[in-house]
Amino acid sequence: MRVSLKWVAIGLTALLVVMLIHKQFGDSRDDRDSGRRSKAKKEKNGKEKKTKEEKEEKDKGDAGSTDADEAEKLNRYGHKPRMKRNEQLKRLEETGAVRWDVRMLKVAGSGKNAKLRCLPFFYVAGVAKCGTTDFYRRLRYHPDIMWGELKEYHWWDRLRYGSSMELKFLEEEGVKNEEPMPLSKYSEIITGDEIEDVARELKKDGFSELICGDGSPSYLWDNSQWVDFVGNEGCTEPRIVAGSFIKDAYPDSRIFLLFRQPTQRVYSRFLSRIPRVPAFKNATPAMFHDYVVKGVQIYKDCFKRASIRECAYNEDVYDEAVSWMDIKLSADSSRSQMCRHSTIRLNEGLYSVYVEDWLRIFKREQIMVIRNEDYSENVEGTMISAFIWLGMAPLTVTDNNHDGLLLFTTAPLTDAQLKPIVEHVSVNTGQNYGVVGPMLPETIEILNEFYAPFNARLAELLEDDRFLWKDIIVT
């Protein structure tokens, strides 16, 4: 009996120990579960509280929004920007696989769905009414230059930011905003379908002699978006211009610049606008003289209070002259924007200001400057020089290497290939001169005086006195 009681006591003790252990671990597990539930509940409450606060803040912001707040969101042209500038740059960087010009032979992207893309090897970057259209069309007759879809793309100075001339000046026609054109689209249209020829040559031979170009003559001087360029924050004049981006994208780009005696050029610009502007229908030399007198004075006044460079790039100064022209020439306010698009643009003839900027960006040997008057006198010689400078015919060397850039060239052009280049009918020449007549002598005097110091500086920069235009008689 005594033994039995002993084992009962042992059994009860063991049961008690088991119960205590079970309770201890059970409480611990319950505590952990309770802690998890408490933490999850706190996180849920925190998220709900944050969402509620964000909603209240949004409602508060919406309730406190004013017309002034909305006005601040518009850019200086009265259009609401689609994205911030840093977002645009990010978009530029993320446009997908891009292979630079075939002469560079560097792949910037790869992958199953990557498409072959090219950037221009050369640019006819300036200036309007100096023969750029005629020159660019002759260049494209070379068998190794791809035509692309257009002559002027305006991507680096306008479309990259969703700002074409139509957007900027023709809002009354219904154009309110434009999406920025991505790099992938620009690099597609500059070659058109001929990019397939490049792809075949690369696959077959490992290289291609085909190149492409961009003939936008505004790249040199039209930096109306410069205040939005990264690096120009807080500047009164630009540190960064369109050429800066071109150089960064493809450091070995070639730049053609065509210049004409600036007084003659600005009058040619005026005459070319006549068919496009109803207010110019009965244009006369006296009308042009009135514009010149006022416009020149506006720039001279600016030169007294700011640097010449600031005035050349200052859009307010440009707009001041243009606005005066709107009032003077267009009684119909609905057409004033069209007049803005068609203004004579005195600042476009300040060649030295812009050339000095581009010479800081590119090496001198990367820029070929052509005098319009010399080009008109010797088209064939100019075109042959241009092709040689681009590393094309009549050279036959294929292994010359310049700073890592292979200059693939072709055999000399045959007479049959040269014929369309030389005999191409000149375009945009002498428009409406016979109808309106020559400039007034006093107008010529004012403009020659205005442009003289800029011509002198240009001749100094280029070390070429031909750009003083002393051999040219302006009419």
PDB file of N, CA and C in Angstrom, residues 253-345:
ATOM      1  N   SER A 253      30.331  65.329 -83.781  1.00  0.00           N
ATOM      2  CA  SER A 253      29.409  65.910 -84.769  1.00  0.00           C
ATOM      3  C   SER A 253      30.121  66.945 -85.626  1.00  0.00           C
ATOM      4  N   ARG A 254      29.652  67.092 -86.877  1.00  0.00           N
ATOM      5  CA  ARG A 254      30.161  68.117 -87.789  1.00  0.00           C
ATOM      6  C   ARG A 254      29.076  69.184 -87.960  1.00  0.00           C
ATOM      7  N   ILE A 255      29.490  70.433 -87.913  1.00  0.00           N
ATOM      8  CA  ILE A 255      28.544  71.549 -87.945  1.00  0.00           C
ATOM      9  C   ILE A 255      28.810  72.431 -89.161  1.00  0.00           C
ATOM     10  N   PHE A 256      27.806  72.589 -90.013  1.00  0.00           N
ATOM     11  CA  PHE A 256      27.862  73.551 -91.117  1.00  0.00           C
ATOM     12  C   PHE A 256      27.159  74.837 -90.684  1.00  0.00           C
ATOM     13  N   LEU A 257      27.803  75.971 -90.942  1.00  0.00           N
ATOM     14  CA  LEU A 257      27.187  77.274 -90.694  1.00  0.00           C
ATOM     15  C   LEU A 257      27.288  78.100 -91.964  1.00  0.00           C
ATOM     16  N   LEU A 258      26.156  78.546 -92.483  1.00  0.00           N
ATOM     17  CA  LEU A 258      26.129  79.401 -93.669  1.00  0.00           C
ATOM     18  C   LEU A 258      25.716  80.804 -93.245  1.00  0.00           C
ATOM     19  N   PHE A 259      26.533  81.791 -93.624  1.00  0.00           N
ATOM     20  CA  PHE A 259      26.257  83.183 -93.269  1.00  0.00           C
ATOM     21  C   PHE A 259      26.185  84.050 -94.518  1.00  0.00           C
ATOM     22  N   ARG A 260      25.306  85.013 -94.458  1.00  0.00           N
ATOM     23  CA  ARG A 260      25.109  85.968 -95.541  1.00  0.00           C
ATOM     24  C   ARG A 260      25.260  87.370 -94.977  1.00  0.00           C
ATOM     25  N   GLN A 261      25.649  88.322 -95.803  1.00  0.00           N
ATOM     26  CA  GLN A 261      25.734  89.706 -95.334  1.00  0.00           C
ATOM     27  C   GLN A 261      24.444  90.011 -94.562  1.00  0.00           C
ATOM     28  N   PRO A 262      24.550  90.333 -93.260  1.00  0.00           N
ATOM     29  CA  PRO A 262      23.362  90.354 -92.391  1.00  0.00           C
ATOM     30  C   PRO A 262      22.289  91.361 -92.776  1.00  0.00           C
ATOM     31  N   THR A 263      22.677  92.498 -93.351  1.00  0.00           N
ATOM     32  CA  THR A 263      21.669  93.469 -93.792  1.00  0.00           C
ATOM     33  C   THR A 263      20.842  92.883 -94.926  1.00  0.00           C
ATOM     34  N   GLN A 264      21.529  92.261 -95.888  1.00  0.00           N
ATOM     35  CA  GLN A 264      20.833  91.635 -97.006  1.00  0.00           C
ATOM     36  C   GLN A 264      19.987  90.458 -96.525  1.00  0.00           C
ATOM     37  N   ARG A 265      20.497  89.730 -95.551  1.00  0.00           N
ATOM     38  CA  ARG A 265      19.775  88.567 -95.026  1.00  0.00           C
ATOM     39  C   ARG A 265      18.459  88.969 -94.375  1.00  0.00           C
ATOM     40  N   VAL A 266      18.475  90.007 -93.546  1.00  0.00           N
ATOM     41  CA  VAL A 266      17.263  90.376 -92.816  1.00  0.00           C
ATOM     42  C   VAL A 266      16.186  90.907 -93.765  1.00  0.00           C
ATOM     43  N   TYR A 267      16.607  91.551 -94.856  1.00  0.00           N
ATOM     44  CA  TYR A 267      15.620  92.006 -95.845  1.00  0.00           C
ATOM     45  C   TYR A 267      15.044  90.809 -96.603  1.00  0.00           C
ATOM     46  N   SER A 268      15.887  89.837 -96.897  1.00  0.00           N
ATOM     47  CA  SER A 268      15.421  88.620 -97.550  1.00  0.00           C
ATOM     48  C   SER A 268      14.409  87.899 -96.668  1.00  0.00           C
ATOM     49  N   ARG A 269      14.661  87.913 -95.379  1.00  0.00           N
ATOM     50  CA  ARG A 269      13.717  87.312 -94.430  1.00  0.00           C
ATOM     51  C   ARG A 269      12.360  88.024 -94.512  1.00  0.00           C
ATOM     52  N   PHE A 270      12.386  89.339 -94.546  1.00  0.00           N
ATOM     53  CA  PHE A 270      11.159  90.139 -94.643  1.00  0.00           C
ATOM     54  C   PHE A 270      10.384  89.791 -95.916  1.00  0.00           C
ATOM     55  N   LEU A 271      11.080  89.742 -97.032  1.00  0.00           N
ATOM     56  CA  LEU A 271      10.425  89.452 -98.309  1.00  0.00           C
ATOM     57  C   LEU A 271       9.825  88.045 -98.330  1.00  0.00           C
ATOM     58  N   SER A 272      10.504  87.097 -97.707  1.00  0.00           N
ATOM     59  CA  SER A 272      10.020  85.714 -97.726  1.00  0.00           C
ATOM     60  C   SER A 272       8.766  85.520 -96.891  1.00  0.00           C
ATOM     61  N   ARG A 273       8.502  86.449 -95.961  1.00  0.00           N
ATOM     62  CA  ARG A 273       7.318  86.341 -95.100  1.00  0.00           C
ATOM     63  C   ARG A 273       6.048  86.859 -95.767  1.00  0.00           C
ATOM     64  N   ILE A 274       6.183  87.601 -96.838  1.00  0.00           N
ATOM     65  CA  ILE A 274       5.029  88.279 -97.447  1.00  0.00           C
ATOM     66  C   ILE A 274       3.874  87.329 -97.764  1.00  0.00           C
ATOM     67  N   PRO A 275       4.110  86.173 -98.397  1.00  0.00           N
ATOM     68  CA  PRO A 275       2.976  85.291 -98.720  1.00  0.00           C
ATOM     69  C   PRO A 275       2.295  84.701 -97.487  1.00  0.00           C
ATOM     70  N   ARG A 276       2.975  84.700 -96.351  1.00  0.00           N
ATOM     71  CA  ARG A 276       2.441  84.028 -95.169  1.00  0.00           C
ATOM     72  C   ARG A 276       1.683  84.961 -94.225  1.00  0.00           C
ATOM     73  N   VAL A 277       1.844  86.261 -94.391  1.00  0.00           N
ATOM     74  CA  VAL A 277       1.250  87.211 -93.453  1.00  0.00           C
ATOM     75  C   VAL A 277       0.329  88.170 -94.195  1.00  0.00           C
ATOM     76  N   PRO A 278      -0.965  88.123 -93.933  1.00  0.00           N
ATOM     77  CA  PRO A 278      -1.888  89.029 -94.623  1.00  0.00           C
ATOM     78  C   PRO A 278      -1.510  90.495 -94.475  1.00  0.00           C
ATOM     79  N   ALA A 279      -0.968  90.870 -93.306  1.00  0.00           N
ATOM     80  CA  ALA A 279      -0.606  92.269 -93.081  1.00  0.00           C
ATOM     81  C   ALA A 279       0.543  92.715 -93.975  1.00  0.00           C
ATOM     82  N   PHE A 280       1.288  91.752 -94.530  1.00  0.00           N
ATOM     83  CA  PHE A 280       2.411  92.081 -95.408  1.00  0.00           C
ATOM     84  C   PHE A 280       1.994  92.143 -96.880  1.00  0.00           C
ATOM     85  N   LYS A 281       0.715  91.995 -97.134  1.00  0.00           N
ATOM     86  CA  LYS A 281       0.243  91.896 -98.516  1.00  0.00           C
ATOM     87  C   LYS A 281       0.708  93.071 -99.363  1.00  0.00           C
ATOM     88  N   ASN A 282       0.651  94.265 -98.803  1.00  0.00           N
ATOM     89  CA  ASN A 282       1.063  95.474 -99.522  1.00  0.00           C
ATOM     90  C   ASN A 282       2.388  96.002 -98.972  1.00  0.00           C
ATOM     91  N   ALA A 283       3.294  95.079 -98.680  1.00  0.00           N
ATOM     92  CA  ALA A 283       4.584  95.455 -98.102  1.00  0.00           C
ATOM     93  C   ALA A 283       5.364  96.384 -99.017  1.00  0.00           C
ATOM     94  N   THR A 284       6.065  97.328 -98.400  1.00  0.00           N
ATOM     95  CA  THR A 284       6.890  98.293 -99.128  1.00  0.00           C
ATOM     96  C   THR A 284       8.223  98.451 -98.419  1.00  0.00           C
ATOM     97  N   PRO A 285       9.230  98.985 -99.086  1.00  0.00           N
ATOM     98  CA  PRO A 285      10.493  99.277 -98.416  1.00  0.00           C
ATOM     99  C   PRO A 285      10.309 100.224 -97.232  1.00  0.00           C
ATOM    100  N   ALA A 286       9.328 101.132 -97.319  1.00  0.00           N
ATOM    101  CA  ALA A 286       9.068 102.063 -96.217  1.00  0.00           C
ATOM    102  C   ALA A 286       8.553 101.320 -94.986  1.00  0.00           C
ATOM    103  N   MET A 287       7.705 100.311 -95.205  1.00  0.00           N
ATOM    104  CA  MET A 287       7.211  99.489 -94.092  1.00  0.00           C
ATOM    105  C   MET A 287       8.375  98.789 -93.402  1.00  0.00           C
ATOM    106  N   PHE A 288       9.264  98.215 -94.199  1.00  0.00           N
ATOM    107  CA  PHE A 288      10.438  97.547 -93.639  1.00  0.00           C
ATOM    108  C   PHE A 288      11.307  98.543 -92.878  1.00  0.00           C
ATOM    109  N   HIS A 289      11.457  99.737 -93.404  1.00  0.00           N
ATOM    110  CA  HIS A 289      12.269 100.770 -92.754  1.00  0.00           C
ATOM    111  C   HIS A 289      11.713 101.104 -91.370  1.00  0.00           C
ATOM    112  N   ASP A 290      10.396 101.233 -91.260  1.00  0.00           N
ATOM    113  CA  ASP A 290       9.782 101.544 -89.966  1.00  0.00           C
ATOM    114  C   ASP A 290      10.105 100.465 -88.940  1.00  0.00           C
ATOM    115  N   TYR A 291      10.030  99.226 -89.362  1.00  0.00           N
ATOM    116  CA  TYR A 291      10.339  98.135 -88.448  1.00  0.00           C
ATOM    117  C   TYR A 291      11.805  98.184 -88.021  1.00  0.00           C
ATOM    118  N   VAL A 292      12.693  98.411 -88.963  1.00  0.00           N
ATOM    119  CA  VAL A 292      14.124  98.436 -88.669  1.00  0.00           C
ATOM    120  C   VAL A 292      14.461  99.541 -87.672  1.00  0.00           C
ATOM    121  N   VAL A 293      13.930 100.727 -87.882  1.00  0.00           N
ATOM    122  CA  VAL A 293      14.219 101.858 -86.992  1.00  0.00           C
ATOM    123  C   VAL A 293      13.835 101.518 -85.556  1.00  0.00           C
ATOM    124  N   LYS A 294      12.628 101.009 -85.382  1.00  0.00           N
ATOM    125  CA  LYS A 294      12.157 100.683 -84.037  1.00  0.00           C
ATOM    126  C   LYS A 294      12.908  99.491 -83.454  1.00  0.00           C
ATOM    127  N   GLY A 295      13.075  98.453 -84.249  1.00  0.00           N
ATOM    128  CA  GLY A 295      13.726  97.250 -83.755  1.00  0.00           C
ATOM    129  C   GLY A 295      15.176  97.477 -83.365  1.00  0.00           C
ATOM    130  N   VAL A 296      15.916  98.195 -84.181  1.00  0.00           N
ATOM    131  CA  VAL A 296      17.319  98.490 -83.871  1.00  0.00           C
ATOM    132  C   VAL A 296      17.422  99.296 -82.585  1.00  0.00           C
ATOM    133  N   GLN A 297      16.524 100.242 -82.395  1.00  0.00           N
ATOM    134  CA  GLN A 297      16.560 101.066 -81.185  1.00  0.00           C
ATOM    135  C   GLN A 297      16.301 100.229 -79.936  1.00  0.00           C
ATOM    136  N   ILE A 298      15.402  99.264 -80.052  1.00  0.00           N
ATOM    137  CA  ILE A 298      15.113  98.382 -78.917  1.00  0.00           C
ATOM    138  C   ILE A 298      16.369  97.623 -78.494  1.00  0.00           C
ATOM    139  N   TYR A 299      17.123  97.113 -79.460  1.00  0.00           N
ATOM    140  CA  TYR A 299      18.346  96.381 -79.129  1.00  0.00           C
ATOM    141  C   TYR A 299      19.442  97.310 -78.625  1.00  0.00           C
ATOM    142  N   LYS A 300      19.547  98.496 -79.186  1.00  0.00           N
ATOM    143  CA  LYS A 300      20.554  99.448 -78.708  1.00  0.00           C
ATOM    144  C   LYS A 300      20.276  99.856 -77.266  1.00  0.00           C
ATOM    145  N   ASP A 301      19.011 100.034 -76.935  1.00  0.00           N
ATOM    146  CA  ASP A 301      18.650 100.369 -75.553  1.00  0.00           C
ATOM    147  C   ASP A 301      19.030  99.234 -74.614  1.00  0.00           C
ATOM    148  N   CYS A 302      18.845  98.001 -75.072  1.00  0.00           N
ATOM    149  CA  CYS A 302      19.207  96.845 -74.252  1.00  0.00           C
ATOM    150  C   CYS A 302      20.715  96.780 -74.048  1.00  0.00           C
ATOM    151  N   PHE A 303      21.480  97.069 -75.097  1.00  0.00           N
ATOM    152  CA  PHE A 303      22.942  97.025 -74.998  1.00  0.00           C
ATOM    153  C   PHE A 303      23.472  98.003 -73.955  1.00  0.00           C
ATOM    154  N   LYS A 304      22.713  99.058 -73.672  1.00  0.00           N
ATOM    155  CA  LYS A 304      23.138 100.061 -72.693  1.00  0.00           C
ATOM    156  C   LYS A 304      22.973  99.568 -71.257  1.00  0.00           C
ATOM    157  N   ARG A 305      22.044  98.654 -71.036  1.00  0.00           N
ATOM    158  CA  ARG A 305      21.753  98.224 -69.668  1.00  0.00           C
ATOM    159  C   ARG A 305      22.134  96.767 -69.381  1.00  0.00           C
ATOM    160  N   ALA A 306      22.528  96.024 -70.416  1.00  0.00           N
ATOM    161  CA  ALA A 306      22.886  94.617 -70.217  1.00  0.00           C
ATOM    162  C   ALA A 306      23.969  94.228 -71.207  1.00  0.00           C
ATOM    163  N   SER A 307      24.514  93.033 -71.025  1.00  0.00           N
ATOM    164  CA  SER A 307      25.550  92.570 -71.945  1.00  0.00           C
ATOM    165  C   SER A 307      24.945  92.288 -73.317  1.00  0.00           C
ATOM    166  N   ILE A 308      25.777  92.364 -74.333  1.00  0.00           N
ATOM    167  CA  ILE A 308      25.312  92.088 -75.694  1.00  0.00           C
ATOM    168  C   ILE A 308      24.775  90.667 -75.788  1.00  0.00           C
ATOM    169  N   ARG A 309      25.443  89.756 -75.122  1.00  0.00           N
ATOM    170  CA  ARG A 309      25.018  88.355 -75.177  1.00  0.00           C
ATOM    171  C   ARG A 309      23.657  88.163 -74.517  1.00  0.00           C
ATOM    172  N   GLU A 310      23.456  88.830 -73.386  1.00  0.00           N
ATOM    173  CA  GLU A 310      22.155  88.725 -72.719  1.00  0.00           C
ATOM    174  C   GLU A 310      21.043  89.251 -73.612  1.00  0.00           C
ATOM    175  N   CYS A 311      21.304  90.357 -74.289  1.00  0.00           N
ATOM    176  CA  CYS A 311      20.294  90.940 -75.177  1.00  0.00           C
ATOM    177  C   CYS A 311      20.014  90.032 -76.373  1.00  0.00           C
ATOM    178  N   ALA A 312      21.063  89.392 -76.886  1.00  0.00           N
ATOM    179  CA  ALA A 312      20.887  88.517 -78.050  1.00  0.00           C
ATOM    180  C   ALA A 312      19.997  87.325 -77.722  1.00  0.00           C
ATOM    181  N   TYR A 313      20.109  86.813 -76.493  1.00  0.00           N
ATOM    182  CA  TYR A 313      19.336  85.643 -76.092  1.00  0.00           C
ATOM    183  C   TYR A 313      18.047  85.992 -75.344  1.00  0.00           C
ATOM    184  N   ASN A 314      17.851  87.269 -75.024  1.00  0.00           N
ATOM    185  CA  ASN A 314      16.720  87.665 -74.189  1.00  0.00           C
ATOM    186  C   ASN A 314      15.426  87.679 -74.987  1.00  0.00           C
ATOM    187  N   GLU A 315      14.506  86.823 -74.603  1.00  0.00           N
ATOM    188  CA  GLU A 315      13.260  86.723 -75.360  1.00  0.00           C
ATOM    189  C   GLU A 315      12.333  87.908 -75.106  1.00  0.00           C
ATOM    190  N   ASP A 316      12.477  88.561 -73.951  1.00  0.00           N
ATOM    191  CA  ASP A 316      11.652  89.745 -73.689  1.00  0.00           C
ATOM    192  C   ASP A 316      12.004  90.869 -74.661  1.00  0.00           C
ATOM    193  N   VAL A 317      13.295  91.001 -74.945  1.00  0.00           N
ATOM    194  CA  VAL A 317      13.723  92.021 -75.906  1.00  0.00           C
ATOM    195  C   VAL A 317      13.196  91.661 -77.293  1.00  0.00           C
ATOM    196  N   TYR A 318      13.327  90.398 -77.631  1.00  0.00           N
ATOM    197  CA  TYR A 318      12.802  89.918 -78.917  1.00  0.00           C
ATOM    198  C   TYR A 318      11.301  90.184 -79.006  1.00  0.00           C
ATOM    199  N   ASP A 319      10.590  89.846 -77.939  1.00  0.00           N
ATOM    200  CA  ASP A 319       9.137  90.031 -77.928  1.00  0.00           C
ATOM    201  C   ASP A 319       8.749  91.498 -77.996  1.00  0.00           C
ATOM    202  N   GLU A 320       9.571  92.355 -77.395  1.00  0.00           N
ATOM    203  CA  GLU A 320       9.267  93.784 -77.427  1.00  0.00           C
ATOM    204  C   GLU A 320       9.248  94.298 -78.862  1.00  0.00           C
ATOM    205  N   ALA A 321      10.245  93.895 -79.624  1.00  0.00           N
ATOM    206  CA  ALA A 321      10.287  94.316 -81.026  1.00  0.00           C
ATOM    207  C   ALA A 321       9.144  93.689 -81.816  1.00  0.00           C
ATOM    208  N   VAL A 322       8.883  92.428 -81.549  1.00  0.00           N
ATOM    209  CA  VAL A 322       7.827  91.724 -82.262  1.00  0.00           C
ATOM    210  C   VAL A 322       6.461  92.291 -81.906  1.00  0.00           C
ATOM    211  N   SER A 323       6.242  92.595 -80.618  1.00  0.00           N
ATOM    212  CA  SER A 323       4.956  93.139 -80.193  1.00  0.00           C
ATOM    213  C   SER A 323       4.683  94.470 -80.865  1.00  0.00           C
ATOM    214  N   TRP A 324       5.729  95.290 -80.996  1.00  0.00           N
ATOM    215  CA  TRP A 324       5.547  96.564 -81.696  1.00  0.00           C
ATOM    216  C   TRP A 324       5.126  96.302 -83.131  1.00  0.00           C
ATOM    217  N   MET A 325       5.725  95.267 -83.719  1.00  0.00           N
ATOM    218  CA  MET A 325       5.381  94.943 -85.097  1.00  0.00           C
ATOM    219  C   MET A 325       3.932  94.475 -85.196  1.00  0.00           C
ATOM    220  N   ASP A 326       3.482  93.717 -84.198  1.00  0.00           N
ATOM    221  CA  ASP A 326       2.093  93.264 -84.201  1.00  0.00           C
ATOM    222  C   ASP A 326       1.140  94.451 -84.291  1.00  0.00           C
ATOM    223  N   ILE A 327       1.385  95.452 -83.437  1.00  0.00           N
ATOM    224  CA  ILE A 327       0.506  96.618 -83.385  1.00  0.00           C
ATOM    225  C   ILE A 327       0.589  97.411 -84.676  1.00  0.00           C
ATOM    226  N   LYS A 328       1.807  97.554 -85.184  1.00  0.00           N
ATOM    227  CA  LYS A 328       2.034  98.376 -86.369  1.00  0.00           C
ATOM    228  C   LYS A 328       1.418  97.758 -87.621  1.00  0.00           C
ATOM    229  N   LEU A 329       1.512  96.445 -87.742  1.00  0.00           N
ATOM    230  CA  LEU A 329       1.152  95.813 -89.006  1.00  0.00           C
ATOM    231  C   LEU A 329      -0.177  95.078 -89.004  1.00  0.00           C
ATOM    232  N   SER A 330      -0.709  94.766 -87.841  1.00  0.00           N
ATOM    233  CA  SER A 330      -1.911  93.942 -87.824  1.00  0.00           C
ATOM    234  C   SER A 330      -3.016  94.570 -87.002  1.00  0.00           C
ATOM    235  N   ALA A 331      -3.999  95.149 -87.668  1.00  0.00           N
ATOM    236  CA  ALA A 331      -5.153  95.694 -86.970  1.00  0.00           C
ATOM    237  C   ALA A 331      -6.034  94.566 -86.450  1.00  0.00           C
ATOM    238  N   ASP A 332      -5.975  93.445 -87.093  1.00  0.00           N
ATOM    239  CA  ASP A 332      -6.754  92.282 -86.684  1.00  0.00           C
ATOM    240  C   ASP A 332      -5.972  91.519 -85.618  1.00  0.00           C
ATOM    241  N   SER A 333      -6.408  91.640 -84.365  1.00  0.00           N
ATOM    242  CA  SER A 333      -5.658  91.038 -83.266  1.00  0.00           C
ATOM    243  C   SER A 333      -5.564  89.524 -83.382  1.00  0.00           C
ATOM    244  N   SER A 334      -6.510  88.908 -84.063  1.00  0.00           N
ATOM    245  CA  SER A 334      -6.482  87.452 -84.205  1.00  0.00           C
ATOM    246  C   SER A 334      -5.311  86.987 -85.053  1.00  0.00           C
ATOM    247  N   ARG A 335      -4.690  87.898 -85.798  1.00  0.00           N
ATOM    248  CA  ARG A 335      -3.557  87.520 -86.637  1.00  0.00           C
ATOM    249  C   ARG A 335      -2.229  87.928 -86.015  1.00  0.00           C
ATOM    250  N   SER A 336      -2.256  88.514 -84.819  1.00  0.00           N
ATOM    251  CA  SER A 336      -1.011  89.004 -84.235  1.00  0.00           C
ATOM    252  C   SER A 336      -0.018  87.880 -83.991  1.00  0.00           C
ATOM    253  N   GLN A 337      -0.517  86.704 -83.601  1.00  0.00           N
ATOM    254  CA  GLN A 337       0.386  85.589 -83.364  1.00  0.00           C
ATOM    255  C   GLN A 337       1.091  85.176 -84.645  1.00  0.00           C
ATOM    256  N   MET A 338       0.388  85.227 -85.767  1.00  0.00           N
ATOM    257  CA  MET A 338       1.009  84.897 -87.043  1.00  0.00           C
ATOM    258  C   MET A 338       2.098  85.901 -87.376  1.00  0.00           C
ATOM    259  N   CYS A 339       1.879  87.167 -87.027  1.00  0.00           N
ATOM    260  CA  CYS A 339       2.918  88.173 -87.249  1.00  0.00           C
ATOM    261  C   CYS A 339       4.151  87.856 -86.411  1.00  0.00           C
ATOM    262  N   ARG A 340       3.937  87.366 -85.186  1.00  0.00           N
ATOM    263  CA  ARG A 340       5.063  86.995 -84.324  1.00  0.00           C
ATOM    264  C   ARG A 340       5.887  85.900 -84.983  1.00  0.00           C
ATOM    265  N   HIS A 341       5.194  84.955 -85.577  1.00  0.00           N
ATOM    266  CA  HIS A 341       5.885  83.852 -86.244  1.00  0.00           C
ATOM    267  C   HIS A 341       6.680  84.354 -87.443  1.00  0.00           C
ATOM    268  N   SER A 342       6.255  85.456 -88.008  1.00  0.00           N
ATOM    269  CA  SER A 342       6.836  85.913 -89.266  1.00  0.00           C
ATOM    270  C   SER A 342       7.692  87.159 -89.116  1.00  0.00           C
ATOM    271  N   THR A 343       8.116  87.466 -87.929  1.00  0.00           N
ATOM    272  CA  THR A 343       8.909  88.667 -87.733  1.00  0.00           C
ATOM    273  C   THR A 343      10.271  88.562 -88.411  1.00  0.00           C
ATOM    274  N   ILE A 344      10.937  89.699 -88.554  1.00  0.00           N
ATOM    275  CA  ILE A 344      12.183  89.759 -89.313  1.00  0.00           C
ATOM    276  C   ILE A 344      13.383  89.251 -88.507  1.00  0.00           C
ATOM    277  N   ARG A 345      13.323  89.289 -87.197  1.00  0.00           N
ATOM    278  CA  ARG A 345      14.346  88.718 -86.321  1.00  0.00           C
ATOM    279  C   ARG A 345      15.725  89.344 -86.529  1.00  0.00           C
TER     280      ARG A 345
END
